[in-house]
PDB file of C-alpha atoms in Angstrom:
ATOM      1  CA  UNK P   1      20.211   1.147  -9.094  1.00  0.00           C
ATOM      2  CA  UNK P   2      20.436  -1.384 -11.946  1.00  0.00           C
ATOM      3  CA  UNK P   3      18.899  -4.674 -11.295  1.00  0.00           C
ATOM      4  CA  UNK P   4      22.037  -6.450 -12.584  1.00  0.00           C
ATOM      5  CA  UNK P   5      24.086  -5.015  -9.733  1.00  0.00           C
ATOM      6  CA  UNK P   6      21.604  -5.883  -7.049  1.00  0.00           C
ATOM      7  CA  UNK P   7      21.078  -9.450  -8.195  1.00  0.00           C
ATOM      8  CA  UNK P   8      24.865  -9.946  -8.653  1.00  0.00           C
ATOM      9  CA  UNK P   9      25.308  -8.742  -5.073  1.00  0.00           C
ATOM     10  CA  UNK P  10      22.527 -11.106  -3.955  1.00  0.00           C
ATOM     11  CA  UNK P  11      24.288 -13.904  -5.771  1.00  0.00           C
ATOM     12  CA  UNK P  12      27.570 -13.238  -3.863  1.00  0.00           C
ATOM     13  CA  UNK P  13      25.749 -13.151  -0.580  1.00  0.00           C
ATOM     14  CA  UNK P  14      23.848 -16.409  -1.494  1.00  0.00           C
ATOM     15  CA  UNK P  15      27.115 -18.264  -2.224  1.00  0.00           C
ATOM     16  CA  UNK P  16      28.719 -17.056   1.004  1.00  0.00           C
ATOM     17  CA  UNK P  17      25.819 -18.635   2.726  1.00  0.00           C
ATOM     18  CA  UNK P  18      26.113 -21.854   0.727  1.00  0.00           C
ATOM     19  CA  UNK P  19      29.825 -21.921   1.551  1.00  0.00           C
ATOM     20  CA  UNK P  20      28.959 -21.559   5.199  1.00  0.00           C
ATOM     21  CA  UNK P  21      26.536 -24.566   5.015  1.00  0.00           C
ATOM     22  CA  UNK P  22      29.195 -26.682   3.417  1.00  0.00           C
ATOM     23  CA  UNK P  23      32.185 -25.507   5.400  1.00  0.00           C
ATOM     24  CA  UNK P  24      31.085 -25.492   9.052  1.00  0.00           C
ATOM     25  CA  UNK P  25      30.192 -28.620  11.022  1.00  0.00           C
ATOM     26  CA  UNK P  26      28.484 -26.914  13.944  1.00  0.00           C
ATOM     27  CA  UNK P  27      24.698 -26.925  13.555  1.00  0.00           C
ATOM     28  CA  UNK P  28      24.186 -23.230  14.771  1.00  0.00           C
ATOM     29  CA  UNK P  29      26.669 -21.959  12.124  1.00  0.00           C
ATOM     30  CA  UNK P  30      24.848 -24.052   9.486  1.00  0.00           C
ATOM     31  CA  UNK P  31      21.593 -22.395  10.634  1.00  0.00           C
ATOM     32  CA  UNK P  32      22.881 -18.950  10.435  1.00  0.00           C
ATOM     33  CA  UNK P  33      24.360 -19.489   6.961  1.00  0.00           C
ATOM     34  CA  UNK P  34      20.986 -20.745   5.947  1.00  0.00           C
ATOM     35  CA  UNK P  35      19.522 -17.446   7.038  1.00  0.00           C
ATOM     36  CA  UNK P  36      21.898 -15.554   4.886  1.00  0.00           C
ATOM     37  CA  UNK P  37      21.015 -17.624   1.796  1.00  0.00           C
ATOM     38  CA  UNK P  38      17.295 -16.883   2.490  1.00  0.00           C
ATOM     39  CA  UNK P  39      17.969 -13.163   2.767  1.00  0.00           C
ATOM     40  CA  UNK P  40      20.024 -13.155  -0.415  1.00  0.00           C
ATOM     41  CA  UNK P  41      17.048 -14.758  -2.192  1.00  0.00           C
ATOM     42  CA  UNK P  42      14.824 -12.026  -0.841  1.00  0.00           C
ATOM     43  CA  UNK P  43      17.331  -9.416  -1.988  1.00  0.00           C
ATOM     44  CA  UNK P  44      17.198 -10.882  -5.486  1.00  0.00           C
ATOM     45  CA  UNK P  45      13.369 -10.642  -5.535  1.00  0.00           C
ATOM     46  CA  UNK P  46      13.708  -6.923  -4.583  1.00  0.00           C
ATOM     47  CA  UNK P  47      16.183  -6.507  -7.441  1.00  0.00           C
ATOM     48  CA  UNK P  48      13.561  -7.994  -9.781  1.00  0.00           C
ATOM     49  CA  UNK P  49      11.088  -5.707  -8.396  1.00  0.00           C
ATOM     50  CA  UNK P  50      13.392  -2.896  -9.473  1.00  0.00           C
ATOM     51  CA  UNK P  51      13.311  -4.214 -13.029  1.00  0.00           C
ATOM     52  CA  UNK P  52       9.611  -5.229 -13.425  1.00  0.00           C
ATOM     53  CA  UNK P  53       7.974  -2.879 -10.844  1.00  0.00           C
ATOM     54  CA  UNK P  54       5.246  -5.440  -9.830  1.00  0.00           C
ATOM     55  CA  UNK P  55       4.215  -5.448  -6.147  1.00  0.00           C
ATOM     56  CA  UNK P  56       4.094  -9.267  -6.323  1.00  0.00           C
ATOM     57  CA  UNK P  57       7.894  -9.507  -5.669  1.00  0.00           C
ATOM     58  CA  UNK P  58       7.421  -7.617  -2.401  1.00  0.00           C
ATOM     59  CA  UNK P  59       4.480  -9.849  -1.482  1.00  0.00           C
ATOM     60  CA  UNK P  60       6.659 -12.872  -2.071  1.00  0.00           C
ATOM     61  CA  UNK P  61       9.498 -11.465   0.114  1.00  0.00           C
ATOM     62  CA  UNK P  62       6.869 -10.933   2.929  1.00  0.00           C
ATOM     63  CA  UNK P  63       5.802 -14.607   2.645  1.00  0.00           C
ATOM     64  CA  UNK P  64       9.565 -15.723   2.695  1.00  0.00           C
ATOM     65  CA  UNK P  65       9.981 -13.922   5.914  1.00  0.00           C
ATOM     66  CA  UNK P  66       7.059 -15.682   7.536  1.00  0.00           C
ATOM     67  CA  UNK P  67       8.458 -19.069   6.413  1.00  0.00           C
ATOM     68  CA  UNK P  68      11.948 -18.114   7.593  1.00  0.00           C
ATOM     69  CA  UNK P  69      10.545 -17.348  10.983  1.00  0.00           C
ATOM     70  CA  UNK P  70       9.077 -20.918  11.240  1.00  0.00           C
ATOM     71  CA  UNK P  71      12.335 -22.352   9.915  1.00  0.00           C
ATOM     72  CA  UNK P  72      14.440 -20.683  12.639  1.00  0.00           C
ATOM     73  CA  UNK P  73      11.988 -21.839  15.375  1.00  0.00           C
ATOM     74  CA  UNK P  74      12.226 -25.501  14.208  1.00  0.00           C
ATOM     75  CA  UNK P  75      16.060 -25.276  13.591  1.00  0.00           C
ATOM     76  CA  UNK P  76      16.652 -23.817  17.085  1.00  0.00           C
ATOM     77  CA  UNK P  77      14.466 -26.485  18.643  1.00  0.00           C
ATOM     78  CA  UNK P  78      16.490 -29.234  16.906  1.00  0.00           C
ATOM     79  CA  UNK P  79      19.667 -27.617  18.153  1.00  0.00           C
ATOM     80  CA  UNK P  80      18.298 -27.642  21.814  1.00  0.00           C
ATOM     81  CA  UNK P  81      17.612 -31.355  21.329  1.00  0.00           C
ATOM     82  CA  UNK P  82      21.214 -31.771  20.059  1.00  0.00           C
ATOM     83  CA  UNK P  83      22.679 -29.808  23.041  1.00  0.00           C
ATOM     84  CA  UNK P  84      20.808 -32.171  25.282  1.00  0.00           C
ATOM     85  CA  UNK P  85      22.928 -35.017  23.786  1.00  0.00           C
ATOM     86  CA  UNK P  86      25.982 -32.906  24.333  1.00  0.00           C
ATOM     87  CA  UNK P  87      27.037 -32.917  20.643  1.00  0.00           C
ATOM     88  CA  UNK P  88      26.007 -30.003  18.444  1.00  0.00           C
ATOM     89  CA  UNK P  89      27.783 -31.113  15.223  1.00  0.00           C
ATOM     90  CA  UNK P  90      25.829 -32.239  12.311  1.00  0.00           C
ATOM     91  CA  UNK P  91      28.030 -35.303  11.596  1.00  0.00           C
ATOM     92  CA  UNK P  92      27.231 -36.964  15.028  1.00  0.00           C
ATOM     93  CA  UNK P  93      23.547 -36.365  15.002  1.00  0.00           C
ATOM     94  CA  UNK P  94      21.444 -38.598  12.754  1.00  0.00           C
ATOM     95  CA  UNK P  95      18.459 -39.747  14.674  1.00  0.00           C
ATOM     96  CA  UNK P  96      15.605 -38.131  16.541  1.00  0.00           C
ATOM     97  CA  UNK P  97      14.288 -41.562  17.749  1.00  0.00           C
ATOM     98  CA  UNK P  98      14.445 -43.023  21.164  1.00  0.00           C
ATOM     99  CA  UNK P  99      16.922 -45.865  20.590  1.00  0.00           C
ATOM    100  CA  UNK P 100      19.590 -43.371  20.065  1.00  0.00           C
ATOM    101  CA  UNK P 101      18.713 -41.607  23.334  1.00  0.00           C
ATOM    102  CA  UNK P 102      19.024 -44.822  25.348  1.00  0.00           C
ATOM    103  CA  UNK P 103      22.613 -45.450  24.425  1.00  0.00           C
TER     104      UNK P 103
ATOM    105  CA  UNK N   1      20.162   9.690  -6.556  1.00  0.00           C
ATOM    106  CA  UNK N   2      23.862   9.846  -5.692  1.00  0.00           C
ATOM    107  CA  UNK N   3      22.902   9.593  -1.990  1.00  0.00           C
ATOM    108  CA  UNK N   4      21.053   6.380  -2.808  1.00  0.00           C
ATOM    109  CA  UNK N   5      23.963   4.868  -4.700  1.00  0.00           C
ATOM    110  CA  UNK N   6      26.366   5.818  -1.873  1.00  0.00           C
ATOM    111  CA  UNK N   7      23.957   4.221   0.716  1.00  0.00           C
ATOM    112  CA  UNK N   8      23.574   1.114  -1.319  1.00  0.00           C
ATOM    113  CA  UNK N   9      27.389   0.499  -1.697  1.00  0.00           C
ATOM    114  CA  UNK N  10      28.119   1.383   2.053  1.00  0.00           C
ATOM    115  CA  UNK N  11      25.480  -1.030   3.304  1.00  0.00           C
ATOM    116  CA  UNK N  12      26.277  -3.695   0.646  1.00  0.00           C
ATOM    117  CA  UNK N  13      29.868  -3.782   2.055  1.00  0.00           C
ATOM    118  CA  UNK N  14      28.603  -3.908   5.625  1.00  0.00           C
ATOM    119  CA  UNK N  15      26.284  -6.816   4.714  1.00  0.00           C
ATOM    120  CA  UNK N  16      29.153  -8.639   2.917  1.00  0.00           C
ATOM    121  CA  UNK N  17      31.411  -8.079   6.032  1.00  0.00           C
ATOM    122  CA  UNK N  18      28.653  -9.479   8.264  1.00  0.00           C
ATOM    123  CA  UNK N  19      28.014 -12.482   6.178  1.00  0.00           C
ATOM    124  CA  UNK N  20      31.747 -13.281   5.794  1.00  0.00           C
ATOM    125  CA  UNK N  21      32.182 -12.929   9.577  1.00  0.00           C
ATOM    126  CA  UNK N  22      29.266 -15.447  10.154  1.00  0.00           C
ATOM    127  CA  UNK N  23      31.039 -18.038   8.011  1.00  0.00           C
ATOM    128  CA  UNK N  24      34.586 -17.610   9.379  1.00  0.00           C
ATOM    129  CA  UNK N  25      33.831 -16.674  13.117  1.00  0.00           C
ATOM    130  CA  UNK N  26      35.172 -18.900  15.872  1.00  0.00           C
ATOM    131  CA  UNK N  27      32.655 -18.084  18.621  1.00  0.00           C
ATOM    132  CA  UNK N  28      28.953 -18.452  17.893  1.00  0.00           C
ATOM    133  CA  UNK N  29      28.201 -15.165  19.610  1.00  0.00           C
ATOM    134  CA  UNK N  30      30.490 -13.340  17.225  1.00  0.00           C
ATOM    135  CA  UNK N  31      28.811 -15.013  14.276  1.00  0.00           C
ATOM    136  CA  UNK N  32      25.351 -13.997  15.647  1.00  0.00           C
ATOM    137  CA  UNK N  33      26.526 -10.293  15.836  1.00  0.00           C
ATOM    138  CA  UNK N  34      27.778 -10.556  12.338  1.00  0.00           C
ATOM    139  CA  UNK N  35      24.357 -11.867  11.272  1.00  0.00           C
ATOM    140  CA  UNK N  36      22.866  -8.896  12.969  1.00  0.00           C
ATOM    141  CA  UNK N  37      25.028  -6.502  10.961  1.00  0.00           C
ATOM    142  CA  UNK N  38      24.082  -8.371   7.776  1.00  0.00           C
ATOM    143  CA  UNK N  39      20.323  -8.174   8.459  1.00  0.00           C
ATOM    144  CA  UNK N  40      20.349  -4.579   9.513  1.00  0.00           C
ATOM    145  CA  UNK N  41      22.302  -3.602   6.302  1.00  0.00           C
ATOM    146  CA  UNK N  42      19.966  -5.585   4.192  1.00  0.00           C
ATOM    147  CA  UNK N  43      16.968  -3.770   5.721  1.00  0.00           C
ATOM    148  CA  UNK N  44      18.634  -0.408   4.784  1.00  0.00           C
ATOM    149  CA  UNK N  45      19.315  -1.758   1.249  1.00  0.00           C
ATOM    150  CA  UNK N  46      15.604  -2.684   0.877  1.00  0.00           C
ATOM    151  CA  UNK N  47      14.582   0.921   1.891  1.00  0.00           C
ATOM    152  CA  UNK N  48      17.064   2.299  -0.683  1.00  0.00           C
ATOM    153  CA  UNK N  49      15.511  -0.015  -3.344  1.00  0.00           C
ATOM    154  CA  UNK N  50      11.983   1.397  -2.907  1.00  0.00           C
ATOM    155  CA  UNK N  51      10.761  -1.349  -0.605  1.00  0.00           C
ATOM    156  CA  UNK N  52      10.396   0.715   2.542  1.00  0.00           C
ATOM    157  CA  UNK N  53       7.764  -1.434   4.187  1.00  0.00           C
ATOM    158  CA  UNK N  54       9.759  -4.518   3.852  1.00  0.00           C
ATOM    159  CA  UNK N  55      12.912  -2.782   4.940  1.00  0.00           C
ATOM    160  CA  UNK N  56      11.266  -1.804   8.320  1.00  0.00           C
ATOM    161  CA  UNK N  57       9.850  -5.341   8.450  1.00  0.00           C
ATOM    162  CA  UNK N  58      13.256  -6.822   7.807  1.00  0.00           C
ATOM    163  CA  UNK N  59      14.777  -4.796  10.734  1.00  0.00           C
ATOM    164  CA  UNK N  60      11.892  -5.732  13.103  1.00  0.00           C
ATOM    165  CA  UNK N  61      11.465  -9.311  12.134  1.00  0.00           C
ATOM    166  CA  UNK N  62      15.219 -10.418  11.463  1.00  0.00           C
ATOM    167  CA  UNK N  63      17.281  -7.900  13.297  1.00  0.00           C
ATOM    168  CA  UNK N  64      14.960  -7.567  16.212  1.00  0.00           C
ATOM    169  CA  UNK N  65      13.379 -11.011  16.398  1.00  0.00           C
ATOM    170  CA  UNK N  66      15.356 -13.884  14.817  1.00  0.00           C
ATOM    171  CA  UNK N  67      18.884 -12.679  15.834  1.00  0.00           C
ATOM    172  CA  UNK N  68      17.715 -12.152  19.409  1.00  0.00           C
ATOM    173  CA  UNK N  69      16.256 -15.584  19.289  1.00  0.00           C
ATOM    174  CA  UNK N  70      19.539 -17.061  18.133  1.00  0.00           C
ATOM    175  CA  UNK N  71      21.575 -15.009  20.669  1.00  0.00           C
ATOM    176  CA  UNK N  72      19.262 -16.398  23.474  1.00  0.00           C
ATOM    177  CA  UNK N  73      19.686 -19.970  22.188  1.00  0.00           C
ATOM    178  CA  UNK N  74      23.506 -19.606  22.120  1.00  0.00           C
ATOM    179  CA  UNK N  75      23.727 -18.038  25.633  1.00  0.00           C
ATOM    180  CA  UNK N  76      21.217 -20.553  27.153  1.00  0.00           C
ATOM    181  CA  UNK N  77      22.839 -23.650  25.692  1.00  0.00           C
ATOM    182  CA  UNK N  78      26.345 -22.350  26.220  1.00  0.00           C
ATOM    183  CA  UNK N  79      27.490 -23.117  22.711  1.00  0.00           C
ATOM    184  CA  UNK N  80      31.203 -22.597  22.087  1.00  0.00           C
ATOM    185  CA  UNK N  81      33.970 -23.185  19.657  1.00  0.00           C
ATOM    186  CA  UNK N  82      34.268 -26.852  18.745  1.00  0.00           C
ATOM    187  CA  UNK N  83      37.775 -27.942  17.597  1.00  0.00           C
ATOM    188  CA  UNK N  84      37.515 -28.976  13.992  1.00  0.00           C
ATOM    189  CA  UNK N  85      34.414 -26.951  13.322  1.00  0.00           C
ATOM    190  CA  UNK N  86      35.911 -25.630  10.089  1.00  0.00           C
ATOM    191  CA  UNK N  87      36.115 -28.506   7.710  1.00  0.00           C
ATOM    192  CA  UNK N  88      39.683 -28.466   6.549  1.00  0.00           C
ATOM    193  CA  UNK N  89      39.601 -31.930   5.072  1.00  0.00           C
ATOM    194  CA  UNK N  90      39.682 -32.398   1.283  1.00  0.00           C
ATOM    195  CA  UNK N  91      35.862 -32.220   1.407  1.00  0.00           C
ATOM    196  CA  UNK N  92      36.089 -28.753   2.862  1.00  0.00           C
ATOM    197  CA  UNK N  93      38.394 -27.571   0.143  1.00  0.00           C
ATOM    198  CA  UNK N  94      36.112 -29.205  -2.469  1.00  0.00           C
ATOM    199  CA  UNK N  95      33.264 -27.094  -0.987  1.00  0.00           C
ATOM    200  CA  UNK N  96      35.291 -23.893  -1.679  1.00  0.00           C
ATOM    201  CA  UNK N  97      35.802 -25.010  -5.330  1.00  0.00           C
ATOM    202  CA  UNK N  98      32.143 -25.972  -5.827  1.00  0.00           C
ATOM    203  CA  UNK N  99      30.944 -22.639  -4.349  1.00  0.00           C
ATOM    204  CA  UNK N 100      33.313 -20.533  -6.485  1.00  0.00           C
ATOM    205  CA  UNK N 101      32.487 -22.515  -9.687  1.00  0.00           C
ATOM    206  CA  UNK N 102      28.785 -22.146  -9.131  1.00  0.00           C
ATOM    207  CA  UNK N 103      29.128 -18.347  -8.281  1.00  0.00           C
ATOM    208  CA  UNK N 104      31.009 -17.508 -11.450  1.00  0.00           C
ATOM    209  CA  UNK N 105      28.759 -19.745 -13.526  1.00  0.00           C
ATOM    210  CA  UNK N 106      25.631 -17.875 -12.372  1.00  0.00           C
ATOM    211  CA  UNK N 107      27.466 -14.455 -12.567  1.00  0.00           C
ATOM    212  CA  UNK N 108      28.440 -15.162 -16.108  1.00  0.00           C
ATOM    213  CA  UNK N 109      24.760 -15.944 -16.986  1.00  0.00           C
ATOM    214  CA  UNK N 110      23.749 -12.739 -15.267  1.00  0.00           C
ATOM    215  CA  UNK N 111      26.074 -10.741 -17.509  1.00  0.00           C
ATOM    216  CA  UNK N 112      24.066 -11.717 -20.569  1.00  0.00           C
ATOM    217  CA  UNK N 113      20.653 -11.394 -18.992  1.00  0.00           C
ATOM    218  CA  UNK N 114      18.313  -8.562 -20.250  1.00  0.00           C
ATOM    219  CA  UNK N 115      16.133  -6.817 -17.809  1.00  0.00           C
ATOM    220  CA  UNK N 116      13.199  -4.557 -18.662  1.00  0.00           C
ATOM    221  CA  UNK N 117      13.373  -1.075 -17.242  1.00  0.00           C
ATOM    222  CA  UNK N 118      10.007  -0.052 -15.807  1.00  0.00           C
ATOM    223  CA  UNK N 119       9.287   3.008 -13.877  1.00  0.00           C
ATOM    224  CA  UNK N 120       9.260   1.955 -10.213  1.00  0.00           C
ATOM    225  CA  UNK N 121       7.653   3.623  -7.365  1.00  0.00           C
ATOM    226  CA  UNK N 122       7.692   2.826  -3.712  1.00  0.00           C
ATOM    227  CA  UNK N 123       5.213   0.217  -2.576  1.00  0.00           C
ATOM    228  CA  UNK N 124       3.569   1.254   0.745  1.00  0.00           C
ATOM    229  CA  UNK N 125       1.825  -1.050   3.283  1.00  0.00           C
ATOM    230  CA  UNK N 126      -1.621  -0.408   1.725  1.00  0.00           C
ATOM    231  CA  UNK N 127      -0.550  -1.549  -1.764  1.00  0.00           C
ATOM    232  CA  UNK N 128       1.328  -4.609  -0.334  1.00  0.00           C
ATOM    233  CA  UNK N 129      -1.804  -5.436   1.587  1.00  0.00           C
ATOM    234  CA  UNK N 130      -3.879  -5.317  -1.587  1.00  0.00           C
ATOM    235  CA  UNK N 131      -1.571  -7.796  -3.233  1.00  0.00           C
ATOM    236  CA  UNK N 132      -1.296 -10.024  -0.168  1.00  0.00           C
ATOM    237  CA  UNK N 133      -4.949 -10.276   0.321  1.00  0.00           C
ATOM    238  CA  UNK N 134      -5.763 -10.417  -3.454  1.00  0.00           C
ATOM    239  CA  UNK N 135      -3.824 -12.707  -5.657  1.00  0.00           C
ATOM    240  CA  UNK N 136      -1.709 -14.079  -2.861  1.00  0.00           C
ATOM    241  CA  UNK N 137      -4.542 -14.906  -0.467  1.00  0.00           C
ATOM    242  CA  UNK N 138      -4.016 -18.723  -0.434  1.00  0.00           C
ATOM    243  CA  UNK N 139      -0.273 -18.408   0.076  1.00  0.00           C
ATOM    244  CA  UNK N 140      -0.908 -15.773   2.839  1.00  0.00           C
ATOM    245  CA  UNK N 141      -3.205 -18.198   4.691  1.00  0.00           C
ATOM    246  CA  UNK N 142      -0.781 -21.150   4.169  1.00  0.00           C
ATOM    247  CA  UNK N 143       1.994 -18.958   5.666  1.00  0.00           C
ATOM    248  CA  UNK N 144       0.028 -18.671   8.827  1.00  0.00           C
ATOM    249  CA  UNK N 145      -0.642 -22.402   8.909  1.00  0.00           C
ATOM    250  CA  UNK N 146       3.114 -22.930   8.552  1.00  0.00           C
ATOM    251  CA  UNK N 147       3.845 -20.505  11.432  1.00  0.00           C
ATOM    252  CA  UNK N 148       1.373 -22.430  13.725  1.00  0.00           C
ATOM    253  CA  UNK N 149       2.934 -25.736  12.714  1.00  0.00           C
ATOM    254  CA  UNK N 150       6.473 -24.447  13.322  1.00  0.00           C
ATOM    255  CA  UNK N 151       5.426 -23.180  16.854  1.00  0.00           C
ATOM    256  CA  UNK N 152       3.787 -26.525  17.747  1.00  0.00           C
ATOM    257  CA  UNK N 153       6.835 -28.499  16.382  1.00  0.00           C
ATOM    258  CA  UNK N 154       9.285 -26.257  18.325  1.00  0.00           C
ATOM    259  CA  UNK N 155       7.389 -26.924  21.597  1.00  0.00           C
ATOM    260  CA  UNK N 156       6.952 -30.591  20.890  1.00  0.00           C
ATOM    261  CA  UNK N 157      10.641 -31.020  20.169  1.00  0.00           C
ATOM    262  CA  UNK N 158      12.043 -29.140  23.092  1.00  0.00           C
ATOM    263  CA  UNK N 159       9.593 -30.542  25.724  1.00  0.00           C
ATOM    264  CA  UNK N 160      11.211 -33.016  27.973  1.00  0.00           C
ATOM    265  CA  UNK N 161      10.120 -36.612  27.794  1.00  0.00           C
ATOM    266  CA  UNK N 162       7.136 -37.396  30.003  1.00  0.00           C
ATOM    267  CA  UNK N 163       7.935 -39.645  33.011  1.00  0.00           C
ATOM    268  CA  UNK N 164       6.149 -42.985  32.453  1.00  0.00           C
TER     269      UNK N 164
END
């Protein structure tokens, strides 16, 4: 499989994710679209591995997976906080501080 | 070889379908299932592209872990379709334009890129461990620190306020 095809496919997937981040207002959809962009970046690294053949690319993908797991944990925790305020759109939610909670 | 190419294209189409269904879905549960399809297909693509360990890790970590995590959050919080979730204002259409322009710009650059063609063999878990614990040792340790920080932050954010 030529690396150009793999990286081109990863680009299409990446921009689908970017479009999701820009187009949806609900936080859970934004989080899922972000996951798609991260996976597309991993796929581009695997495509580069197909061209250069160095195992460093695969080690980077393994590290990206660990960081993505932490990112999902914090993202879902924020969505839980947002759901407690009964509004899960990104436009309405700007503050984590206490003054906002007391309103 | 022909089997590999066929597998790549079949699962590439499946991954695209899953990704598009995440972006356009109405109900969050449908989007999460589309995400599951996308992750699983990407795992198969990794295996086809000589990254068998990462393919299995992708299926276990993403399809088995993160998607279930998201599904649990959606079900427990009762998230549903919000009217006006899709941004149909002029800003939303502007986002379509920006995305398409950036996509074709980078694809155009990719057309003129030159890639070396080295002989690639599958990287197994032992070879990956040699790299992770050799040149990538600092990054590997930092990743574990980031995981612990993420865990503590998730607990601290979701914990209810203490009664004073």
